[in-house]
Tab-separated table of C-alpha atoms and ligand atoms in Angstrom:
chain	number	residue	atom	x	y	z
A	1031	UNK	CA	-22.661	-31.842	-17.146
A	1032	UNK	CA	-25.593	-29.296	-17.428
A	1033	UNK	CA	-27.558	-27.797	-14.350
A	1034	UNK	CA	-31.125	-26.326	-14.748
A	1035	UNK	CA	-33.574	-24.855	-12.755
A	1036	UNK	CA	-37.079	-25.748	-13.296
A	1037	UNK	CA	-39.502	-23.486	-11.900
A	1038	UNK	CA	-43.373	-23.999	-11.586
A	1039	UNK	CA	-46.118	-23.238	-9.569
A	1040	UNK	CA	-49.508	-23.474	-11.127
A	1041	UNK	CA	-51.166	-26.361	-12.279
A	1042	UNK	CA	-50.523	-25.912	-15.980
A	1043	UNK	CA	-47.097	-25.503	-15.630
A	1044	UNK	CA	-46.844	-29.020	-14.058
A	1045	UNK	CA	-48.522	-30.900	-16.690
A	1046	UNK	CA	-45.770	-28.722	-18.878
A	1047	UNK	CA	-42.460	-29.454	-16.707
A	1048	UNK	CA	-43.632	-33.267	-16.829
A	1049	UNK	CA	-43.072	-33.577	-20.456
A	1050	UNK	CA	-39.503	-32.227	-20.143
A	1051	UNK	CA	-38.702	-34.040	-16.553
A	1052	UNK	CA	-39.325	-37.299	-18.610
A	1053	UNK	CA	-37.039	-36.810	-20.683
A	1054	UNK	CA	-33.991	-35.312	-18.694
A	1055	UNK	CA	-34.443	-38.221	-16.821
A	1056	UNK	CA	-33.124	-40.179	-19.553
A	1057	UNK	CA	-30.449	-37.848	-20.576
A	1058	UNK	CA	-27.218	-38.107	-18.304
A	1059	UNK	CA	-25.510	-34.657	-18.883
A	1060	UNK	CA	-28.546	-32.965	-17.214
A	1061	UNK	CA	-29.011	-32.338	-13.521
A	1062	UNK	CA	-32.447	-31.149	-13.013
A	1063	UNK	CA	-33.658	-29.203	-9.809
A	1064	UNK	CA	-37.028	-28.654	-9.278
A	1065	UNK	CA	-38.294	-25.198	-7.714
A	1066	UNK	CA	-42.180	-24.652	-6.978
A	1067	UNK	CA	-43.099	-21.470	-6.250
A	1068	UNK	CA	-46.192	-22.555	-3.912
A	1069	UNK	CA	-48.056	-20.365	-5.579
A	1070	UNK	CA	-50.535	-23.330	-6.114
A	1071	UNK	CA	-50.532	-25.689	-3.018
A	1072	UNK	CA	-54.079	-27.315	-2.385
A	1073	UNK	CA	-53.553	-30.991	-2.377
A	1074	UNK	CA	-55.510	-31.384	-5.904
A	1075	UNK	CA	-54.117	-28.257	-7.218
A	1076	UNK	CA	-50.388	-29.520	-6.899
A	1077	UNK	CA	-49.325	-32.869	-5.161
A	1078	UNK	CA	-51.649	-34.759	-7.449
A	1079	UNK	CA	-50.131	-33.823	-10.517
A	1080	UNK	CA	-46.287	-34.836	-8.909
A	1081	UNK	CA	-47.564	-37.855	-8.304
A	1082	UNK	CA	-49.835	-38.933	-11.589
A	1083	UNK	CA	-47.136	-37.315	-13.494
A	1084	UNK	CA	-44.499	-39.006	-11.963
A	1085	UNK	CA	-42.597	-35.376	-11.660
A	1086	UNK	CA	-39.535	-35.564	-9.683
A	1087	UNK	CA	-40.380	-33.854	-6.290
A	1088	UNK	CA	-39.654	-29.909	-5.710
A	1089	UNK	CA	-35.930	-29.592	-4.212
A	1090	UNK	CA	-37.802	-26.119	-2.987
A	1091	UNK	CA	-40.901	-25.080	-2.295
A	1092	UNK	CA	-41.162	-21.307	-1.841
A	1093	UNK	CA	-44.852	-21.233	-0.038
A	1094	UNK	CA	-45.766	-18.073	-2.153
A	1095	UNK	CA	-49.449	-18.687	-2.659
A	1096	UNK	CA	-52.405	-16.626	-2.295
A	1097	UNK	CA	-51.815	-12.598	-1.879
A	1098	UNK	CA	-52.269	-10.258	-4.806
A	1099	UNK	CA	-50.298	-9.893	-7.216
A	1100	UNK	CA	-47.744	-7.323	-6.318
A	1101	UNK	CA	-47.365	-9.619	-3.215
A	1102	UNK	CA	-47.019	-12.754	-4.875
A	1103	UNK	CA	-44.698	-12.043	-7.563
A	1104	UNK	CA	-42.568	-10.119	-4.316
A	1105	UNK	CA	-42.541	-12.991	-2.566
A	1106	UNK	CA	-41.347	-15.230	-5.190
A	1107	UNK	CA	-38.611	-13.153	-6.014
A	1108	UNK	CA	-37.341	-12.652	-2.564
A	1109	UNK	CA	-37.306	-16.427	-2.013
A	1110	UNK	CA	-35.932	-17.204	-5.398
A	1111	UNK	CA	-33.157	-14.927	-5.263
A	1112	UNK	CA	-31.066	-16.894	-2.798
A	1113	UNK	CA	-32.068	-20.160	-3.990
A	1114	UNK	CA	-30.203	-19.660	-7.368
A	1115	UNK	CA	-27.649	-18.077	-5.788
A	1116	UNK	CA	-27.083	-21.014	-3.863
A	1117	UNK	CA	-27.453	-23.527	-6.502
A	1118	UNK	CA	-25.542	-21.535	-9.868
A	1119	UNK	CA	-27.632	-23.289	-12.451
A	1120	UNK	CA	-26.236	-23.154	-16.357
A	1121	UNK	CA	-30.010	-22.382	-17.123
A	1122	UNK	CA	-33.445	-21.734	-15.673
A	1123	UNK	CA	-36.645	-22.865	-17.505
A	1124	UNK	CA	-40.235	-21.349	-16.804
A	1125	UNK	CA	-43.554	-21.905	-18.744
A	1126	UNK	CA	-46.571	-20.379	-19.196
A	1127	UNK	CA	-47.694	-17.396	-18.106
A	1128	UNK	CA	-48.270	-17.176	-14.601
A	1129	UNK	CA	-47.034	-14.742	-11.944
A	1130	UNK	CA	-44.679	-17.802	-11.194
A	1131	UNK	CA	-43.412	-17.474	-15.002
A	1132	UNK	CA	-42.811	-13.737	-14.763
A	1133	UNK	CA	-41.066	-13.990	-11.034
A	1134	UNK	CA	-38.971	-16.611	-12.012
A	1135	UNK	CA	-37.573	-15.121	-15.359
A	1136	UNK	CA	-36.886	-11.483	-13.530
A	1137	UNK	CA	-35.199	-13.206	-10.376
A	1138	UNK	CA	-32.462	-15.386	-13.217
A	1139	UNK	CA	-31.911	-12.771	-15.201
A	1140	UNK	CA	-30.853	-10.256	-12.876
A	1141	UNK	CA	-28.248	-12.952	-11.761
A	1142	UNK	CA	-27.589	-12.864	-15.306
A	1143	UNK	CA	-28.873	-16.631	-15.539
A	1144	UNK	CA	-29.516	-17.606	-19.239
A	1145	UNK	CA	-33.618	-18.289	-18.948
A	1146	UNK	CA	-35.426	-20.412	-21.757
A	1147	UNK	CA	-39.034	-19.933	-21.604
A	1148	UNK	CA	-41.521	-22.494	-22.733
A	1149	UNK	CA	-44.825	-21.600	-24.944
A	1150	UNK	CA	-43.559	-18.431	-25.720
A	1151	UNK	CA	-45.049	-15.755	-28.066
A	1152	UNK	CA	-48.858	-16.273	-27.234
A	1153	UNK	CA	-50.669	-13.083	-27.300
A	1154	UNK	CA	-54.185	-12.251	-26.393
A	1155	UNK	CA	-53.686	-8.224	-27.144
A	1156	UNK	CA	-55.928	-7.646	-23.962
A	1157	UNK	CA	-53.428	-6.223	-21.376
A	1158	UNK	CA	-56.402	-6.543	-18.835
A	1159	UNK	CA	-54.955	-10.187	-18.488
A	1160	UNK	CA	-52.147	-10.445	-15.928
A	1161	UNK	CA	-51.071	-13.171	-18.051
A	1162	UNK	CA	-50.403	-11.141	-21.345
A	1163	UNK	CA	-48.209	-8.736	-18.928
A	1164	UNK	CA	-45.942	-11.689	-17.874
A	1165	UNK	CA	-45.784	-13.305	-21.203
A	1166	UNK	CA	-44.682	-9.923	-22.761
A	1167	UNK	CA	-41.760	-9.217	-20.125
A	1168	UNK	CA	-40.878	-12.685	-20.417
A	1169	UNK	CA	-40.106	-12.933	-23.834
A	1170	UNK	CA	-38.422	-9.911	-24.008
A	1171	UNK	CA	-35.887	-10.604	-21.254
A	1172	UNK	CA	-35.698	-14.808	-21.384
A	1173	UNK	CA	-32.880	-15.784	-23.990
A	1174	UNK	CA	-34.418	-18.977	-25.725
A	1175	UNK	CA	-38.231	-18.541	-26.745
A	1176	UNK	CA	-39.523	-21.794	-27.899
A	1177	UNK	CA	-42.752	-21.082	-29.084
A	1178	UNK	CA	-45.253	-24.079	-29.293
A	1179	UNK	CA	-47.386	-22.820	-32.909
A	1180	UNK	CA	-46.075	-20.907	-35.922
A	1181	UNK	CA	-48.655	-17.817	-34.944
A	1182	UNK	CA	-46.835	-17.451	-31.666
A	1183	UNK	CA	-43.149	-17.499	-34.055
A	1184	UNK	CA	-45.227	-14.458	-36.073
A	1185	UNK	CA	-45.726	-12.493	-32.868
A	1186	UNK	CA	-41.962	-12.654	-31.654
A	1187	UNK	CA	-41.167	-12.109	-35.010
A	1188	UNK	CA	-43.087	-8.754	-35.276
A	1189	UNK	CA	-41.711	-7.460	-31.653
A	1190	UNK	CA	-37.939	-8.103	-33.080
A	1191	UNK	CA	-37.409	-11.151	-30.695
A	1192	UNK	CA	-37.048	-13.449	-33.783
A	1193	UNK	CA	-32.985	-14.452	-33.292
A	1194	UNK	CA	-33.872	-16.290	-30.133
A	1195	UNK	CA	-37.003	-17.656	-31.098
A	1196	UNK	CA	-37.331	-21.703	-31.725
A	1197	UNK	CA	-40.694	-23.496	-33.352
A	1198	UNK	CA	-40.524	-26.001	-30.795
A	1199	UNK	CA	-44.154	-27.229	-31.166
A	1200	UNK	CA	-46.428	-27.330	-28.322
A	1201	UNK	CA	-45.436	-29.635	-25.103
A	1202	UNK	CA	-49.309	-30.238	-23.793
A	1203	UNK	CA	-49.872	-31.798	-26.894
A	1204	UNK	CA	-46.622	-34.017	-26.184
A	1205	UNK	CA	-48.706	-34.805	-23.418
A	1206	UNK	CA	-51.597	-35.618	-24.901
A	1207	UNK	CA	-49.905	-37.670	-27.284
A	1208	UNK	CA	-47.872	-39.839	-24.528
A	1209	UNK	CA	-51.007	-40.331	-22.374
A	1210	UNK	CA	-53.432	-40.844	-25.306
A	1211	UNK	CA	-53.284	-45.200	-25.197
A	1212	UNK	CA	-54.056	-45.100	-21.401
A	1213	UNK	CA	-56.755	-42.247	-21.940
A	1214	UNK	CA	-58.823	-44.457	-24.404
A	1215	UNK	CA	-58.227	-47.795	-21.754
A	1216	UNK	CA	-59.904	-45.931	-19.109
A	1217	UNK	CA	-63.390	-46.552	-18.116
A	1218	UNK	CA	-65.750	-42.847	-18.300
A	1219	UNK	CA	-66.874	-41.476	-14.816
A	1220	UNK	CA	-69.771	-39.903	-16.180
A	1221	UNK	CA	-72.141	-40.418	-19.160
A	1222	UNK	CA	-74.123	-37.948	-21.735
A	1223	UNK	CA	-72.587	-35.006	-20.097
A	1224	UNK	CA	-71.069	-31.525	-21.041
A	1225	UNK	CA	-67.207	-30.623	-19.361
A	1226	UNK	CA	-67.016	-27.398	-17.906
A	1227	UNK	CA	-64.280	-25.269	-16.121
A	1228	UNK	CA	-64.279	-21.742	-15.314
A	1229	UNK	CA	-61.026	-19.808	-13.531
A	1230	UNK	CA	-60.355	-16.315	-15.236
A	1231	UNK	CA	-60.984	-13.607	-12.957
A	1232	UNK	CA	-63.100	-11.919	-16.023
A	1233	UNK	CA	-65.761	-14.199	-14.984
A	1234	UNK	CA	-65.226	-15.911	-11.691
A	1235	UNK	CA	-65.042	-12.043	-10.168
A	1236	UNK	CA	-67.926	-10.848	-12.288
A	1237	UNK	CA	-71.367	-11.428	-10.486
A	1238	UNK	CA	-73.142	-10.645	-14.284
A	1239	UNK	CA	-70.693	-12.664	-16.033
A	1240	UNK	CA	-70.929	-15.492	-13.750
A	1241	UNK	CA	-74.674	-15.528	-13.746
A	1242	UNK	CA	-75.099	-15.141	-17.688
A	1243	UNK	CA	-72.843	-18.457	-18.170
A	1244	UNK	CA	-75.062	-20.318	-15.419
A	1245	UNK	CA	-77.952	-19.380	-16.736
A	1246	UNK	CA	-76.974	-20.371	-20.207
A	1247	UNK	CA	-75.755	-23.740	-18.548
A	1248	UNK	CA	-79.398	-23.718	-17.024
A	1249	UNK	CA	-80.948	-23.806	-20.620
A	1250	UNK	CA	-78.720	-26.913	-22.037
A	1251	UNK	CA	-80.544	-30.491	-21.767
A	1252	UNK	CA	-77.520	-32.057	-20.736
A	1253	UNK	CA	-75.587	-32.500	-17.359
A	1254	UNK	CA	-72.769	-29.972	-16.983
A	1255	UNK	CA	-69.645	-31.210	-14.740
A	1256	UNK	CA	-67.594	-28.511	-13.566
A	1257	UNK	CA	-64.429	-29.189	-10.843
A	1258	UNK	CA	-64.336	-25.866	-9.576
A	1259	UNK	CA	-60.866	-24.229	-9.201
A	1260	UNK	CA	-61.058	-22.842	-5.569
A	1261	UNK	CA	-60.865	-19.149	-7.563
A	1262	UNK	CA	-64.273	-20.316	-8.550
A	1263	UNK	CA	-65.521	-22.128	-5.648
A	1264	UNK	CA	-65.204	-18.958	-3.735
A	1265	UNK	CA	-67.347	-16.710	-6.176
A	1266	UNK	CA	-70.189	-19.675	-6.603
A	1267	UNK	CA	-70.739	-19.402	-2.852
A	1268	UNK	CA	-72.593	-16.759	-3.493
A	1269	UNK	CA	-74.979	-18.330	-5.768
A	1270	UNK	CA	-77.706	-20.712	-6.803
A	1271	UNK	CA	-76.438	-23.631	-8.685
A	1272	UNK	CA	-78.438	-24.849	-11.636
A	1273	UNK	CA	-79.898	-28.277	-11.035
A	1274	UNK	CA	-78.165	-29.807	-14.519
A	1275	UNK	CA	-74.676	-28.390	-13.140
A	1276	UNK	CA	-72.615	-30.881	-10.631
A	1277	UNK	CA	-69.870	-29.254	-9.017
A	1278	UNK	CA	-66.809	-31.350	-8.081
A	1279	UNK	CA	-63.550	-30.745	-6.809
A	1280	UNK	CA	-60.552	-30.299	-9.004
A	1281	UNK	CA	-59.098	-33.437	-10.336
A	1282	UNK	CA	-55.927	-35.082	-11.655
A	1283	UNK	CA	-54.346	-34.910	-14.997
A	1284	UNK	CA	-55.213	-37.861	-16.283
A	1285	UNK	CA	-59.166	-37.957	-14.472
A	1286	UNK	CA	-59.098	-34.666	-16.235
A	1287	UNK	CA	-58.222	-35.905	-19.854
A	1288	UNK	CA	-60.958	-39.043	-18.705
A	1289	UNK	CA	-63.649	-36.086	-18.399
A	1290	UNK	CA	-63.119	-34.471	-21.689
A	1291	UNK	CA	-62.608	-37.768	-23.554
A	1292	UNK	CA	-66.025	-39.085	-22.641
A	1293	UNK	CA	-67.861	-35.335	-22.608
A	1294	UNK	CA	-69.811	-34.317	-25.445
A	1295	UNK	CA	-68.777	-30.984	-25.346
A	1296	UNK	CA	-66.324	-28.387	-23.619
A	1297	UNK	CA	-67.465	-25.012	-22.073
A	1298	UNK	CA	-64.069	-23.136	-20.563
A	1299	UNK	CA	-62.100	-19.739	-20.329
A	1300	UNK	CA	-58.610	-22.068	-19.656
A	1301	UNK	CA	-56.068	-21.800	-22.063
A	1302	UNK	CA	-55.084	-25.441	-21.664
A	1303	UNK	CA	-58.191	-26.724	-21.919
A	1304	UNK	CA	-59.127	-25.677	-25.116
A	1305	UNK	CA	-55.936	-26.417	-26.405
A	1306	UNK	CA	-56.893	-30.407	-25.143
A	1307	UNK	CA	-60.234	-30.541	-26.569
A	1308	UNK	CA	-58.447	-29.587	-30.155
A	1309	UNK	CA	-56.344	-32.432	-29.557
A	1310	UNK	CA	-58.597	-34.489	-28.897
A	1311	UNK	CA	-61.352	-34.012	-31.593
A	1312	UNK	CA	-63.653	-32.418	-28.986
A	1313	UNK	CA	-66.028	-29.323	-29.914
A	1314	UNK	CA	-65.072	-26.387	-27.219
A	1315	UNK	CA	-66.936	-23.383	-26.593
A	1316	UNK	CA	-64.646	-20.685	-24.810
A	1317	UNK	CA	-66.168	-18.234	-22.330
A	1318	UNK	CA	-63.856	-15.824	-23.583
A	1319	UNK	CA	-63.626	-13.207	-25.997
A	1320	UNK	CA	-60.149	-13.563	-27.341
A	1321	UNK	CA	-58.020	-16.715	-27.315
A	1322	UNK	CA	-54.112	-17.284	-27.529
A	1323	UNK	CA	-54.369	-20.277	-30.012
A	1324	UNK	CA	-56.455	-19.113	-32.676
A	1325	UNK	CA	-55.709	-22.731	-35.124
A	1326	UNK	CA	-57.944	-23.843	-32.701
A	1327	UNK	CA	-61.056	-21.945	-34.195
A	1328	UNK	CA	-60.634	-23.519	-37.602
A	1329	UNK	CA	-64.153	-24.823	-38.506
A	1330	UNK	CA	-65.725	-24.037	-35.463
A	1331	UNK	CA	-63.876	-26.950	-33.540
A	1332	UNK	CA	-63.554	-23.900	-30.663
A	1333	UNK	CA	-65.925	-20.594	-30.462
A	1334	UNK	CA	-65.394	-17.261	-28.176
A	1335	UNK	CA	-68.662	-16.256	-26.783
A	1336	UNK	CA	-67.367	-14.326	-23.919
A	1337	UNK	CA	-69.856	-14.475	-20.875
A	1338	UNK	CA	-72.898	-14.176	-23.243
A	1339	UNK	CA	-75.545	-16.259	-22.451
A	1340	UNK	CA	-77.146	-15.910	-25.909
A	1341	UNK	CA	-73.917	-16.544	-27.698
A	1342	UNK	CA	-73.347	-19.482	-25.710
A	1343	UNK	CA	-76.600	-21.035	-26.762
A	1344	UNK	CA	-75.851	-20.385	-30.281
A	1345	UNK	CA	-72.616	-21.908	-30.218
A	1346	UNK	CA	-73.968	-25.024	-28.641
A	1347	UNK	CA	-75.965	-25.872	-31.898
A	1348	UNK	CA	-73.203	-24.967	-34.272
A	1349	UNK	CA	-71.933	-28.216	-36.047
A	1350	UNK	CA	-68.092	-28.208	-36.859
A	1351	UNK	CA	-66.708	-28.623	-40.334
A	1352	UNK	CA	-63.445	-30.453	-41.415
A	1353	UNK	CA	-60.730	-31.562	-38.351
A	1354	UNK	CA	-57.183	-30.764	-39.549
A	1355	UNK	CA	-54.689	-30.804	-36.812
A	1356	UNK	CA	-51.600	-31.689	-38.585
A	1357	UNK	CA	-48.344	-29.453	-38.037
A	1358	UNK	CA	-50.220	-26.931	-36.025
A	1359	UNK	CA	-48.544	-28.020	-32.573
A	1360	UNK	CA	-45.640	-29.615	-33.721
A	1361	UNK	CA	-45.126	-33.479	-33.751
A	1362	UNK	CA	-45.513	-34.563	-30.228
A	1363	UNK	CA	-41.810	-34.285	-29.726
A	1364	UNK	CA	-41.518	-30.808	-28.646
A	1365	UNK	CA	-39.518	-31.448	-24.754
A	1366	UNK	CA	-37.015	-33.308	-26.763
A	1367	UNK	CA	-36.763	-30.899	-29.348
A	1368	UNK	CA	-36.365	-28.242	-26.484
A	1369	UNK	CA	-33.442	-30.601	-24.582
A	1370	UNK	CA	-31.437	-31.023	-27.776
A	1371	UNK	CA	-31.293	-27.535	-28.658
A	1372	UNK	CA	-30.681	-26.236	-24.978
A	1373	UNK	CA	-27.865	-28.915	-24.839
A	1374	UNK	CA	-26.279	-28.036	-28.397
A	1375	UNK	CA	-26.652	-24.072	-27.092
A	1376	UNK	CA	-24.993	-24.352	-24.024
A	1377	UNK	CA	-22.322	-26.596	-24.807
A	1378	UNK	CA	-21.224	-23.721	-27.396
A	1379	UNK	CA	-20.469	-21.277	-24.322
B	1166	LIG	C1	-53.351	-18.773	-11.678
B	1166	LIG	C2	-52.352	-17.764	-12.821
B	1166	LIG	C3	-53.313	-18.091	-14.260
B	1166	LIG	C4	-53.699	-19.837	-14.713
B	1166	LIG	C5	-54.273	-20.393	-13.754
B	1166	LIG	C6	-53.971	-21.498	-13.764
B	1166	LIG	C7	-51.732	-15.625	-12.746
B	1166	LIG	C8	-51.417	-14.405	-12.358
B	1166	LIG	N1	-52.508	-16.601	-12.993
B	1166	LIG	O1	-54.446	-18.116	-11.958
B	1166	LIG	O2	-52.941	-17.311	-15.786
B	1166	LIG	O3	-54.205	-19.947	-15.779
B	1166	LIG	O4	-53.179	-19.930	-12.342
B	1166	LIG	O5	-54.974	-22.345	-12.919
B	1166	LIG	O6	-50.581	-16.362	-12.169
B	1166	LIG	N2	-56.255	-21.061	-4.255
B	1166	LIG	C9	-56.245	-21.659	-3.176
B	1166	LIG	N3	-55.661	-23.356	-3.337
B	1166	LIG	C10	-54.816	-23.496	-4.399
B	1166	LIG	C11	-54.387	-22.363	-5.317
B	1166	LIG	C12	-55.258	-21.030	-5.232
B	1166	LIG	O7	-57.144	-21.699	-2.620
B	1166	LIG	O8	-54.320	-24.351	-4.433
B	1166	LIG	C13	-56.937	-19.493	-3.856
B	1166	LIG	C14	-55.827	-18.506	-3.437
B	1166	LIG	O9	-56.598	-17.847	-2.743
B	1166	LIG	C15	-55.300	-17.470	-4.611
B	1166	LIG	C16	-56.377	-17.980	-5.452
B	1166	LIG	O10	-57.014	-19.220	-5.510
B	1166	LIG	O11	-55.476	-16.149	-3.986
B	1166	LIG	C17	-56.240	-17.399	-6.734
B	1166	LIG	O12	-54.646	-18.379	-6.684
B	1166	LIG	P1	-53.752	-17.814	-8.129
B	1166	LIG	O13	-52.553	-18.541	-8.587
B	1166	LIG	O14	-53.502	-16.214	-7.296
B	1166	LIG	O15	-54.495	-17.258	-9.534
B	1166	LIG	P2	-55.147	-18.456	-10.213
B	1166	LIG	O16	-56.479	-17.479	-10.720
B	1166	LIG	O17	-54.821	-19.672	-9.805
B	1167	LIG	N1	-56.808	-29.564	-15.515
B	1167	LIG	C1	-56.854	-30.631	-14.559
B	1167	LIG	N2	-57.764	-30.740	-13.103
B	1167	LIG	C2	-58.783	-29.816	-13.461
B	1167	LIG	C3	-58.974	-28.793	-14.364
B	1167	LIG	C4	-57.663	-28.492	-15.258
B	1167	LIG	O1	-56.293	-31.434	-14.531
B	1167	LIG	O2	-59.822	-30.065	-12.700
B	1167	LIG	C5	-55.929	-29.584	-16.333
B	1167	LIG	C6	-56.347	-29.176	-17.788
B	1167	LIG	O3	-56.784	-30.430	-18.345
B	1167	LIG	C7	-55.080	-28.762	-18.358
B	1167	LIG	C8	-54.462	-27.885	-17.249
B	1167	LIG	O4	-55.258	-28.301	-15.991
B	1167	LIG	O5	-54.321	-29.529	-18.732
B	1167	LIG	C9	-55.468	-26.403	-17.445
B	1167	LIG	O6	-54.797	-25.341	-16.374
B	1167	LIG	P1	-55.724	-24.352	-15.671
B	1167	LIG	O7	-57.050	-24.435	-16.740
B	1167	LIG	O8	-55.769	-24.289	-14.450
B	1167	LIG	O9	-54.875	-23.014	-16.545
B	1167	LIG	P2	-54.676	-22.584	-17.947
B	1167	LIG	O10	-54.434	-23.132	-19.080
B	1167	LIG	O11	-56.089	-21.746	-18.381
B	1167	LIG	O12	-53.611	-21.482	-17.421
């Protein structure tokens, strides 16, 4: 029996862990302990995902939500150590690039517990992003690096990490494929609209950027549906919202895929939503200057425009070329490949 501790804390990690948990449930030789750091804690940022995606209820919640980076990371380190000492897992699995990823990895590594990093090797080459620091540190101290794309494999190789790296494909692609039938069967909530999300501090915490984005939205003929992350909600309180922008509460994953599926265009600074737009063959305008997912840029399916009003407006008019997703994000079975690999490796020890 192999005992795994899965460490998650933020919205996109719940979606990622769901794919592995689904595989683990069908394997008799793995016992999964779910540890929620508490980084995201509102029901619509956390509970809804556990319910909709049937993720095992957390065995532990470390209640480390809020606070700046040092405080949040420190709270997780402090609360997680006794849990891992007590559970004595054979392996810890971390996801993505949040403070929960970094703190989970650091705690485990210091206890000599092997760590697997799902979604390894992504780089924006922008060290102002807290996520970039989290990714680099995690990749350099974790034991098993599961890369979602060939580009990620190349970055890991350039950093001397080839021996630890495995191309698994993207678990978020698994997820969209898994739910693709039910996405198509559901009816739309709205008609004739663009979908947008904004949550990066570079946009939410910079009034000029946010104003410029809202001005661009104001110039569009379409209605814009905006499920607002709490970080954005706070920033918007001070601003006038254009009439065509409809702000709604954050929605659950299946509702989000529905909003995406029936939208005419996506505008976002989210990593996950950029990819999901590509998976569902929707044009995406990314409100950032760089992306960790260069595969999506091919033939204008994704365009990097930052917070520049003119560039956003110009990108709206651009036509996309040929669409090709084959092999870019794996075959939709990344989670199975990761679990099979880990089982094989752990029995070697
Ligand atoms: C975090 C991740 C980011 C990821 C995003 C996914 C880091 C450094 N950042 O950013 O990589 O893209 O999650 O959404 O780990 N808040 C609430 N309720 C909640 C959650 C947050 O009110 O349920 C508020 C808190 O006041 C908090 C703020 O939002 O201070 C920001 O939350 P935090 O988890 O620190 O960062 P995110 O912006 O969500
Ligand atoms: N998402 C969701 N509800 C929302 C907004 C986003 O379910 O109201 C999903 C989205 O479809 C994607 C994931 O959350 O699967 C992306 O998370 P987020 O944008 O918070 O973080 P990032 O991917 O940028 O780290």
